[in-house]
Coordinates of N, CA and C in Angstrom, one line a residue:
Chain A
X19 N 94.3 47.9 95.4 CA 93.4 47.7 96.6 C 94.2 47.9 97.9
X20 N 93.7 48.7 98.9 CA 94.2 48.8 99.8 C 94.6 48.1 100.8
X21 N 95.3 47.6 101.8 CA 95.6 46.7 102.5 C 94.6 46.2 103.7
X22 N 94.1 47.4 104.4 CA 93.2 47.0 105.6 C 91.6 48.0 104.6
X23 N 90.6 47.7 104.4 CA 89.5 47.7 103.9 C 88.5 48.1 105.3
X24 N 87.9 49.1 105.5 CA 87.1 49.4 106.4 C 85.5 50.0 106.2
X25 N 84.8 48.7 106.2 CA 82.6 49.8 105.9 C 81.8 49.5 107.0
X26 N 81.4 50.1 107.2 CA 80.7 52.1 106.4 C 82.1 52.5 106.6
X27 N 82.2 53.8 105.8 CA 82.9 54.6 106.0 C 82.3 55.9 107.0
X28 N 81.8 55.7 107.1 CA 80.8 56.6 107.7 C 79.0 56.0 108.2
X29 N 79.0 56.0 110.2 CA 77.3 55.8 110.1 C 76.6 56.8 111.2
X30 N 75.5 56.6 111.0 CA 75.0 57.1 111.7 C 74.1 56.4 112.3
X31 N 73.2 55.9 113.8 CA 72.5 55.3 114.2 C 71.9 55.7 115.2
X32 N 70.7 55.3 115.5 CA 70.1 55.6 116.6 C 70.5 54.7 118.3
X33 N 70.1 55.3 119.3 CA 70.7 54.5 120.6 C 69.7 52.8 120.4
X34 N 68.7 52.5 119.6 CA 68.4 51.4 119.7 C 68.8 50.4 118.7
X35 N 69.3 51.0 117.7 CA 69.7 50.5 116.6 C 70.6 49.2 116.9
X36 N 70.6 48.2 115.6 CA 72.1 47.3 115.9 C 72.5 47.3 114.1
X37 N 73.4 47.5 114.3 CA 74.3 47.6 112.8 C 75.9 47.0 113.3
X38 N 76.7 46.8 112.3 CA 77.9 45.9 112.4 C 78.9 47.4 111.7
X39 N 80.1 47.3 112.1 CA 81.2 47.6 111.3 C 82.3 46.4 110.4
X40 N 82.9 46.7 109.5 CA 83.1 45.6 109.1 C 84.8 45.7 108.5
X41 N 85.5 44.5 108.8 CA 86.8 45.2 108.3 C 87.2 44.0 107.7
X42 N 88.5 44.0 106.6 CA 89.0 43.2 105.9 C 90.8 43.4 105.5
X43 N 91.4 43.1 105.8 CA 93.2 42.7 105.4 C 93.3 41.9 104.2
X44 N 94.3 42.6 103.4 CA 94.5 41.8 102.3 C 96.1 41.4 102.6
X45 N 96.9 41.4 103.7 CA 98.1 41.4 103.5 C 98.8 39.9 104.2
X46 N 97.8 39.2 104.2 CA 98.2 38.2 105.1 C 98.7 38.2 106.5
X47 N 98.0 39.6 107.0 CA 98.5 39.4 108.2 C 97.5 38.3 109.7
X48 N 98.4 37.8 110.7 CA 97.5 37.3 111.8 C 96.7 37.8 112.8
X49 N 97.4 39.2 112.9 CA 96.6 40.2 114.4 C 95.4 41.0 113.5
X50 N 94.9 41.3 114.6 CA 93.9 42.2 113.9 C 93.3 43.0 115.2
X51 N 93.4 44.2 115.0 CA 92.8 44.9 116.2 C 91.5 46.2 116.0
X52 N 90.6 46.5 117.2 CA 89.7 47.4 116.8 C 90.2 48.7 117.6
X53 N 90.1 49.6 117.3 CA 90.9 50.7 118.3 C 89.4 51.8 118.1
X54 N 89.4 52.9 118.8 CA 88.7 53.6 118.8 C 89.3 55.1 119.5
X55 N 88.9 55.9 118.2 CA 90.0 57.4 118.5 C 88.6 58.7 118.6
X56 N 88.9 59.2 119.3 CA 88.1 60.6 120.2 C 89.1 61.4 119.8
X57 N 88.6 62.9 119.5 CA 89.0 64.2 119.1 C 90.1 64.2 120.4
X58 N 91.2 64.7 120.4 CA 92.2 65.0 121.0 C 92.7 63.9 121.9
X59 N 92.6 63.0 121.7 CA 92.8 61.7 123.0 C 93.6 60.8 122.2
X60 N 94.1 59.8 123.4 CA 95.1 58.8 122.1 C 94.2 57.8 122.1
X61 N 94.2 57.1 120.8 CA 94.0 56.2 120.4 C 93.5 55.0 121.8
X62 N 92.7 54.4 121.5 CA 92.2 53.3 122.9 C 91.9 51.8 121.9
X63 N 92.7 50.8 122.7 CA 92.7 49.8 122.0 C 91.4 48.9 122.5
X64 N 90.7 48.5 122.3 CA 89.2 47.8 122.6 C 89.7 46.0 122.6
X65 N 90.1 45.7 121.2 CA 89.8 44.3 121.1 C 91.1 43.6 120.3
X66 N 91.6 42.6 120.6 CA 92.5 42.4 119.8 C 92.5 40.5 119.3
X67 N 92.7 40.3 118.1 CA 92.4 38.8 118.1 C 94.0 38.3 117.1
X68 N 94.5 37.6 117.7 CA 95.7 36.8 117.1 C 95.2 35.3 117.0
X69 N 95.5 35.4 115.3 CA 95.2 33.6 114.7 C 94.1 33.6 115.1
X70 N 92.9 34.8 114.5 CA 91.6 34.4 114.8 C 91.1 34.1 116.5
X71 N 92.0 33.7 117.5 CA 91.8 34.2 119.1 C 91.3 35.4 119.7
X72 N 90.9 35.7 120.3 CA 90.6 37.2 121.3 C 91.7 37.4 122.2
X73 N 92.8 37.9 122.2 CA 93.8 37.9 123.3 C 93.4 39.1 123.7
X74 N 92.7 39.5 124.0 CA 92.5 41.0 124.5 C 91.4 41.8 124.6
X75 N 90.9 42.7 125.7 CA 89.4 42.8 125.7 C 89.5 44.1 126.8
X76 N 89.9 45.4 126.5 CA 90.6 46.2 127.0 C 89.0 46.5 128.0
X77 N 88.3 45.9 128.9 CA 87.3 46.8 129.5 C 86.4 47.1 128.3
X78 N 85.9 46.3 127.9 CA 84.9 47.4 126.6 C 83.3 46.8 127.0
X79 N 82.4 48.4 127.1 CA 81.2 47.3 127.6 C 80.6 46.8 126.5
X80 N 79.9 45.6 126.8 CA 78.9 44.6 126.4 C 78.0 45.0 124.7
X81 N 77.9 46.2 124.8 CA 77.4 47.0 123.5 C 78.2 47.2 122.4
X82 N 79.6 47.0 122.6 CA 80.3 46.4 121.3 C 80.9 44.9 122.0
X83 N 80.3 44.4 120.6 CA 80.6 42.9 120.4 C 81.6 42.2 119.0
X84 N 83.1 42.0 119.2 CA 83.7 41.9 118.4 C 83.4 40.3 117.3
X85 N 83.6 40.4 116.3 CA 83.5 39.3 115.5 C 85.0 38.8 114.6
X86 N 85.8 37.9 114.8 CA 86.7 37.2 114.1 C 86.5 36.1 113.1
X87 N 85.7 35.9 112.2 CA 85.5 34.7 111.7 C 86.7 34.0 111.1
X88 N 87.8 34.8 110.8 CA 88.7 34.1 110.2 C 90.1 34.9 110.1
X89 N 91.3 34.8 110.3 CA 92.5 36.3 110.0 C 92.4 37.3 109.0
X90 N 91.5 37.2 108.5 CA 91.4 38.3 107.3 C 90.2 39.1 107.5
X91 N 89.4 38.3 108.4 CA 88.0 39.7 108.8 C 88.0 39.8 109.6
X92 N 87.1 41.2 110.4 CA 87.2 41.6 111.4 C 85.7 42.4 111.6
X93 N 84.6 41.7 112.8 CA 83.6 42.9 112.7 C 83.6 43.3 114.2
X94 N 82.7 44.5 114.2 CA 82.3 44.9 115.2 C 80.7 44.8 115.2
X95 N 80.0 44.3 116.4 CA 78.7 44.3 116.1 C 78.1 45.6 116.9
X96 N 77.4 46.8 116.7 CA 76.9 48.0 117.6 C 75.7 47.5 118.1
X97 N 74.9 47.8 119.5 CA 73.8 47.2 120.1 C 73.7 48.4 121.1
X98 N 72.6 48.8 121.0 CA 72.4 50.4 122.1 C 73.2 50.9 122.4
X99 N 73.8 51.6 121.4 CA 75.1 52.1 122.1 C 75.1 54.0 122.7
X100 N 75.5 54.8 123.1 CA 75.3 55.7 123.9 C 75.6 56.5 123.2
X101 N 75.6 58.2 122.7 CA 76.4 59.0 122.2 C 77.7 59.0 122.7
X102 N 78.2 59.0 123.8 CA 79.5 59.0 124.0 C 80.2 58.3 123.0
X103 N 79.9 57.0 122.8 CA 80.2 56.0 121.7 C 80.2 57.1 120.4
X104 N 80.2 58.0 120.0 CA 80.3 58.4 118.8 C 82.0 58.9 118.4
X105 N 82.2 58.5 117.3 CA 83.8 58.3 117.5 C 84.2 57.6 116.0
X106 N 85.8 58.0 116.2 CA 85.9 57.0 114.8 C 86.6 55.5 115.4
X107 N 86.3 54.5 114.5 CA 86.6 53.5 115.3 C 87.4 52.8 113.8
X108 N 88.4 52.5 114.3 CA 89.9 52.3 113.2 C 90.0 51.1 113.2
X109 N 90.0 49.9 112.3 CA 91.1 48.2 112.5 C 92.3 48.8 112.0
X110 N 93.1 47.5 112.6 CA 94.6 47.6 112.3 C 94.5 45.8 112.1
X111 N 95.7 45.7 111.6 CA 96.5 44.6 111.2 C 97.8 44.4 111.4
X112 N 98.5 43.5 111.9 CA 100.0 43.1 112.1 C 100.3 41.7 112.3
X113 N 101.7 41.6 111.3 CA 101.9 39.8 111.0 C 101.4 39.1 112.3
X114 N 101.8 39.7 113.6 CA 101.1 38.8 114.7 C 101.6 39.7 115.7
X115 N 100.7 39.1 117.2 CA 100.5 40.3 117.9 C 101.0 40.4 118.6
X116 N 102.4 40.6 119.1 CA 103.4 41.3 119.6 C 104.3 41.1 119.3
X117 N 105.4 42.0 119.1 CA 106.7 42.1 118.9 C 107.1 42.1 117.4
X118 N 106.6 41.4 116.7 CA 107.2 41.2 115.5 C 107.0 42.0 114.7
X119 N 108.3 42.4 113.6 CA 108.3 43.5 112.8 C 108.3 44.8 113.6
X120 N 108.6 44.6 114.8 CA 108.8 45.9 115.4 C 107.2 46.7 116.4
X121 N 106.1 45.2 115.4 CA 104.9 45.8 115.9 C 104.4 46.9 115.0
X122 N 104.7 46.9 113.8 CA 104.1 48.0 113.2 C 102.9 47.6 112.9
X123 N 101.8 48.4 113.0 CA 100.1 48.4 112.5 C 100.2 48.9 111.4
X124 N 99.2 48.3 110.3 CA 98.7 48.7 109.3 C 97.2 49.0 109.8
X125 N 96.8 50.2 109.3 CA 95.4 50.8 110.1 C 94.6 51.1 108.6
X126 N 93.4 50.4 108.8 CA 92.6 51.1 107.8 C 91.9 52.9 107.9
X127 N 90.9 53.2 107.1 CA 90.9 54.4 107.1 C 90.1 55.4 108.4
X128 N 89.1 53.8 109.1 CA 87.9 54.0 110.1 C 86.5 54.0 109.6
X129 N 85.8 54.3 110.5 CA 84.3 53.8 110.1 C 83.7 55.1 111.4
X130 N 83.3 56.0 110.7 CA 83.3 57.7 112.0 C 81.5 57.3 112.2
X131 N 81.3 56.5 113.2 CA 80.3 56.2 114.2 C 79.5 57.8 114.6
X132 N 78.1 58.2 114.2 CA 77.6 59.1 114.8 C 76.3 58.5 115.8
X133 N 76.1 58.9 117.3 CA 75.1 57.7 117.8 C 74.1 58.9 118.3
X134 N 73.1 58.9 117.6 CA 71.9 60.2 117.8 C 71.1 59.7 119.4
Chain B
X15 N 101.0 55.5 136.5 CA 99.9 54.8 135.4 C 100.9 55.3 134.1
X16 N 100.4 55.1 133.1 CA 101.5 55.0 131.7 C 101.1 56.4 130.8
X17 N 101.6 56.8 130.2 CA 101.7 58.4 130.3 C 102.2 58.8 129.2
X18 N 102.1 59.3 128.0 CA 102.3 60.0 126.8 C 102.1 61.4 126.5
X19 N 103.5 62.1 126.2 CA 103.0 63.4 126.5 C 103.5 63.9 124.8
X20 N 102.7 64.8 124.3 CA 103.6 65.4 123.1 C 102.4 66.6 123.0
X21 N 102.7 68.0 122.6 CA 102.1 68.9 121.8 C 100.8 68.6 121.4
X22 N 99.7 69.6 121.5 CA 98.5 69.4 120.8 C 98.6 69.8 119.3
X23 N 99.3 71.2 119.4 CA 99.3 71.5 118.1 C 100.5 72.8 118.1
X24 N 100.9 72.2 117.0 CA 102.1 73.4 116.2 C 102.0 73.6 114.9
X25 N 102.3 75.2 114.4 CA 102.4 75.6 113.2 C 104.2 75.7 113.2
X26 N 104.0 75.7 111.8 CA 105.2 76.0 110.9 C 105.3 76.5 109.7
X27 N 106.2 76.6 108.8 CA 106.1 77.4 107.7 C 106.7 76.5 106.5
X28 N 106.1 76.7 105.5 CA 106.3 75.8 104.4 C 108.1 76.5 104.1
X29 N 108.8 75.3 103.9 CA 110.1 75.0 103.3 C 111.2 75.2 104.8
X30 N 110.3 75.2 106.0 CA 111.1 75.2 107.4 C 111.5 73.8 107.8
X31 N 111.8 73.8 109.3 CA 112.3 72.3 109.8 C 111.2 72.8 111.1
X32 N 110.4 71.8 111.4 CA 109.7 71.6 113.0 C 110.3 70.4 113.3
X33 N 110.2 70.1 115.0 CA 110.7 68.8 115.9 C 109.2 68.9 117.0
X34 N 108.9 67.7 116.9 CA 107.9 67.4 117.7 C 108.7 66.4 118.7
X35 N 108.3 67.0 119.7 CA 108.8 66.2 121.1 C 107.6 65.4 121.8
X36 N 108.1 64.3 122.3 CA 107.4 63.4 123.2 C 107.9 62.5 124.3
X37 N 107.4 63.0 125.2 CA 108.3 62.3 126.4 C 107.1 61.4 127.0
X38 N 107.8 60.0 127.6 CA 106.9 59.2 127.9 C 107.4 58.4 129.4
X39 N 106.1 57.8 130.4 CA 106.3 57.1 131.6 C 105.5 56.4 130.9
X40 N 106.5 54.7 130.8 CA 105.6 53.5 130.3 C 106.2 52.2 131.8
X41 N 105.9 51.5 131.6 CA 106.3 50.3 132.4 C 107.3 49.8 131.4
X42 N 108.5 49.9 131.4 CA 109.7 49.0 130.1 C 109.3 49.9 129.0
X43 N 110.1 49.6 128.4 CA 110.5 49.7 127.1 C 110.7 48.8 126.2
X44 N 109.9 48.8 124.6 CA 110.3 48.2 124.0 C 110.5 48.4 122.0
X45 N 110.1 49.7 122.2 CA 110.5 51.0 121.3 C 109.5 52.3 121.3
X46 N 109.5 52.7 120.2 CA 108.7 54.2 120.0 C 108.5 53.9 119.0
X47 N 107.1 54.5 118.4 CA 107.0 54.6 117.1 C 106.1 55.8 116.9
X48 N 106.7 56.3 115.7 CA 105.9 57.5 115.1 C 104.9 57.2 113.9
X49 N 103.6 57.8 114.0 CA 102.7 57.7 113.0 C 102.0 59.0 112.3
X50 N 101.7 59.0 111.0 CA 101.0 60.4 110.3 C 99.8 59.8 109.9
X51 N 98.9 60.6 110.7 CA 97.6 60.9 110.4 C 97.4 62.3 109.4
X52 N 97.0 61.4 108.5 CA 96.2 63.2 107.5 C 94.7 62.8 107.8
X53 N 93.8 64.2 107.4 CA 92.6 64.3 108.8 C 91.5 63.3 107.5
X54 N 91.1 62.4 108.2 CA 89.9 61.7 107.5 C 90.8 60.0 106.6
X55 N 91.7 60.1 107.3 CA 92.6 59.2 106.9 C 93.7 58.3 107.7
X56 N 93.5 56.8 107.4 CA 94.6 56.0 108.3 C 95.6 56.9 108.8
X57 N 96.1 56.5 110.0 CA 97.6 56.8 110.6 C 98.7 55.6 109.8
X58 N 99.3 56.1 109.4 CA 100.4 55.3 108.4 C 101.9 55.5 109.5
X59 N 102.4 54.6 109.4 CA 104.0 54.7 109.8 C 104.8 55.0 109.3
X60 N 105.8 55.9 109.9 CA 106.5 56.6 109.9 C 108.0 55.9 110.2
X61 N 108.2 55.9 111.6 CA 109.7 55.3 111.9 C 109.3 55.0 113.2
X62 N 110.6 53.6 113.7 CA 110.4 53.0 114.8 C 112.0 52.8 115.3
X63 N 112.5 53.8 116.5 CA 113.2 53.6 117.4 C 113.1 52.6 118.8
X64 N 114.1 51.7 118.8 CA 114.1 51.1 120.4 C 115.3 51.2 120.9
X65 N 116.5 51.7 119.8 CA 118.2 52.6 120.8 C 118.6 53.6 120.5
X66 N 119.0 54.0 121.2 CA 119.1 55.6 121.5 C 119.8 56.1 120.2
X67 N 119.4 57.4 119.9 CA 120.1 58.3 118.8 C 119.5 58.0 117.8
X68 N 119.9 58.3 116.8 CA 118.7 59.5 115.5 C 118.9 58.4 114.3
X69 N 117.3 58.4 113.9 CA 117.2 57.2 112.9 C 116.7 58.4 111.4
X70 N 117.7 58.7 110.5 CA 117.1 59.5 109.1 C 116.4 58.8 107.9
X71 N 115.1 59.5 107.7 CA 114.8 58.9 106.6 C 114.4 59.5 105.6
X72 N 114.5 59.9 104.7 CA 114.5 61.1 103.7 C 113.9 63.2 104.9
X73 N 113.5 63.1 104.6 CA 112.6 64.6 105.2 C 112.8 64.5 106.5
X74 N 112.5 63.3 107.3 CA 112.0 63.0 108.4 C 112.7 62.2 109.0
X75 N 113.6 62.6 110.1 CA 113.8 61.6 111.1 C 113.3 62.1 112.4
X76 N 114.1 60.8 113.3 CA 113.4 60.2 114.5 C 114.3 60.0 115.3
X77 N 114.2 60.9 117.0 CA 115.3 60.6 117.7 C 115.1 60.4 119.2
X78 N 115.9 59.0 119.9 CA 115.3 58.8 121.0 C 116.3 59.2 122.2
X79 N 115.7 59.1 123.1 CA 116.8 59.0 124.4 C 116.0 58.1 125.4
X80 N 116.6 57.1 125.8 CA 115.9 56.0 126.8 C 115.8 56.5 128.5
X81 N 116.9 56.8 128.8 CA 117.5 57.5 130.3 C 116.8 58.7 130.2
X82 N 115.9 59.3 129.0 CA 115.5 60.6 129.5 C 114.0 60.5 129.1
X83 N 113.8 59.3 128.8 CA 112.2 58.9 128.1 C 111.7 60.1 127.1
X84 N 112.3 60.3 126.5 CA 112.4 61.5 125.8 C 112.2 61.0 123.6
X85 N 111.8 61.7 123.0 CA 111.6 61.6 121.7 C 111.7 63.0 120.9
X86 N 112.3 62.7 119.7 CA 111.4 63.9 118.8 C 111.0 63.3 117.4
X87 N 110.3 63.6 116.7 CA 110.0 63.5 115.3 C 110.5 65.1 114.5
X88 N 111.8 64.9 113.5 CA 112.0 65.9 113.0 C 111.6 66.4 111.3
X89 N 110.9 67.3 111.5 CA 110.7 67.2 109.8 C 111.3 68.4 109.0
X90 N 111.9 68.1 108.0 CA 112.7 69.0 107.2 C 112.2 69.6 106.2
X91 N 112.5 70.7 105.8 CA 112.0 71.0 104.5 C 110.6 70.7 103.9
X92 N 109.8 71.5 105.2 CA 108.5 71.3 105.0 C 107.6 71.6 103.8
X93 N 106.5 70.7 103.8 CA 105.9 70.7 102.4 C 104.3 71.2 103.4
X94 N 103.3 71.4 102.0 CA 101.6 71.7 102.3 C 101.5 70.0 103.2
X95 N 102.2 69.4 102.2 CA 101.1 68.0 102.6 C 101.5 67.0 103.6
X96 N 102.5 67.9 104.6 CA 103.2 67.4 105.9 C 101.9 68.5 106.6
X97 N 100.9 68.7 106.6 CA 99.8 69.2 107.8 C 99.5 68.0 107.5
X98 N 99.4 67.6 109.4 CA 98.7 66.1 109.8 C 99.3 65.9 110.9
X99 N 98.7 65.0 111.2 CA 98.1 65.1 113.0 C 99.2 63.8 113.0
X100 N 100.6 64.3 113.8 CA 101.6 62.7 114.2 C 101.7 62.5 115.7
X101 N 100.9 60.6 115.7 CA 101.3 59.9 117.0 C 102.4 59.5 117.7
X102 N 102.8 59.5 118.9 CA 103.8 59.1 119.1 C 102.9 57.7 120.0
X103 N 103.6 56.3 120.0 CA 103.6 55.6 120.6 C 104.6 54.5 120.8
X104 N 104.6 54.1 122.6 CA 105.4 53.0 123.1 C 104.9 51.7 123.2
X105 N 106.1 51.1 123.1 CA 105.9 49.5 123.8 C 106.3 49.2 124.9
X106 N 105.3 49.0 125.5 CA 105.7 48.3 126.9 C 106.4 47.5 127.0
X107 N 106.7 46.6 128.8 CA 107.3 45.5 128.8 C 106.4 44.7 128.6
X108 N 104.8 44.6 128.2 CA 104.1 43.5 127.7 C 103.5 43.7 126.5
X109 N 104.7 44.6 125.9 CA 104.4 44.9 124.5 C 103.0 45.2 124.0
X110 N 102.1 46.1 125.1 CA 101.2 47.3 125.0 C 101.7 48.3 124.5
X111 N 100.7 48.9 123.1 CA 101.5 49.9 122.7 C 100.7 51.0 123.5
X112 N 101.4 51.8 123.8 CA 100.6 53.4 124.7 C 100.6 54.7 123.7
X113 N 99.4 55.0 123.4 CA 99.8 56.3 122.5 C 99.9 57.5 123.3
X114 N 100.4 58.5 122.8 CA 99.6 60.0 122.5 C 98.3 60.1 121.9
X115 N 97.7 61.7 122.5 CA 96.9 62.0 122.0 C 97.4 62.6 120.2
X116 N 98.5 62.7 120.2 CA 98.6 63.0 118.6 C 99.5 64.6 118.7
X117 N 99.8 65.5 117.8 CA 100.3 66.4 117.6 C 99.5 67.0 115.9
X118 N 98.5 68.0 116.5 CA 98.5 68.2 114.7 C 98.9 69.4 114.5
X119 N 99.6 68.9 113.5 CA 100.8 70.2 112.7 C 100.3 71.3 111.8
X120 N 100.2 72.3 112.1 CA 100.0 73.4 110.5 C 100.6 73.7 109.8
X121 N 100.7 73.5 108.2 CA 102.0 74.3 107.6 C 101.5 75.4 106.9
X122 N 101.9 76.3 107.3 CA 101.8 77.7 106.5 C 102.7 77.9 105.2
X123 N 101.7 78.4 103.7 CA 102.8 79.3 103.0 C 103.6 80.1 103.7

């Protein structure tokens, strides 16, 4: 089993739709973060939750809504979201969220968002 | 504002050596790290520098300069299954990591 678990692997939705992305760590780690990657661009960090907390909330509008129920899951909830929003949107995981271990992420595979 | 610069894309030849460079303006320092993306798949890690000079790890090392904000990712003895798209990113002084947009690599027979 892989370490960071990421579904759909793939969606596709309409701008009125609401659907969830959904993510899961098996490594015991405490951070958990949602990032979101565009063709040629780096990486954009959206949301970040340590020990289940929200430490972080990079500007993201109102139409994603992040979900922590516990250190091991991680959702994203989608709500009218725009085609711009079409994208792949990646969790990571790290023992905790900063500094430690050098900060290395464990990133699952993504969930490639199409928003018609 | 905070600034990552590296290659969009380079080819190379199977059984060569490529160096991907990345120079960066962050607020502090508080390492580099390199990541391999293959296409439709996690970015996995690679190596993490925070003092200067050349960290080897089989195929691939990693080398920093702090005073020149400067990086490379070196890969040796290239294979097919080194095409893949590698990030470079920093740690800030608030331990924000800052990416690149990525470098994807081609390897040619």
């Amino acid at each position: 089993e892989t370490g960071v678990t990421q579904t759909p692997r793939h969606l596709v939705m309409g701008m009125t739709n609401k659907k969830s992305l959904k993510c899961e760590q098996h490594l015991g780690h405490n951070a958990m973060y949602w990032y979101k990657q565009s063709a040629k661009k780096p990486l954009e960090l959206m949301f970040v939750y340590n020990f289940k907390e929200q430490t972080e909330n990079n500007s993201v509008p109102s139409r994603f809504s992040p979900e922590c129920p516990n250190s091991s899951h991680l959702f994203l909830h989608l709500h009218t979201l725009q085609p711009e929003d079409s994208a792949l949107y990646l969790c990571a995981s790290s023992p905790s969220g900063t500094g430690d271990n050098g900060g290395e992420l464990f990133f699952g595979e993504g969930s490639r968002l199409t928003v018609l | 504002g905070q600034n990552i610069d590296q290659p969009t894309e380079m080819t190379a030849t199977e059984g060569a050596i490529v160096q991907i460079n990345c120079t960066y303006q962050t607020s502090g320092f508080n390492g580099l790290f390199w990541y391999q993306q293959h296409a439709g798949e996690a970015p996995t890690f690679l190596s993490y520098n925070v003092l200067d000079g050349l960290e080897e790890k089989g195929r691939f090392s990693s080398f920093l300069s702090r005073s020149k904000g400067y990086s490379y990712l070196l890969l040796k003895e290239l294979q097919m299954k080194d095409s893949a798209s590698y990030l470079c990113a920093v740690t800030d002084s608030n331990y924000q990591l800052i990416w690149g947009a990525g470098t994807k690599l081609i390897i040619k027979p």
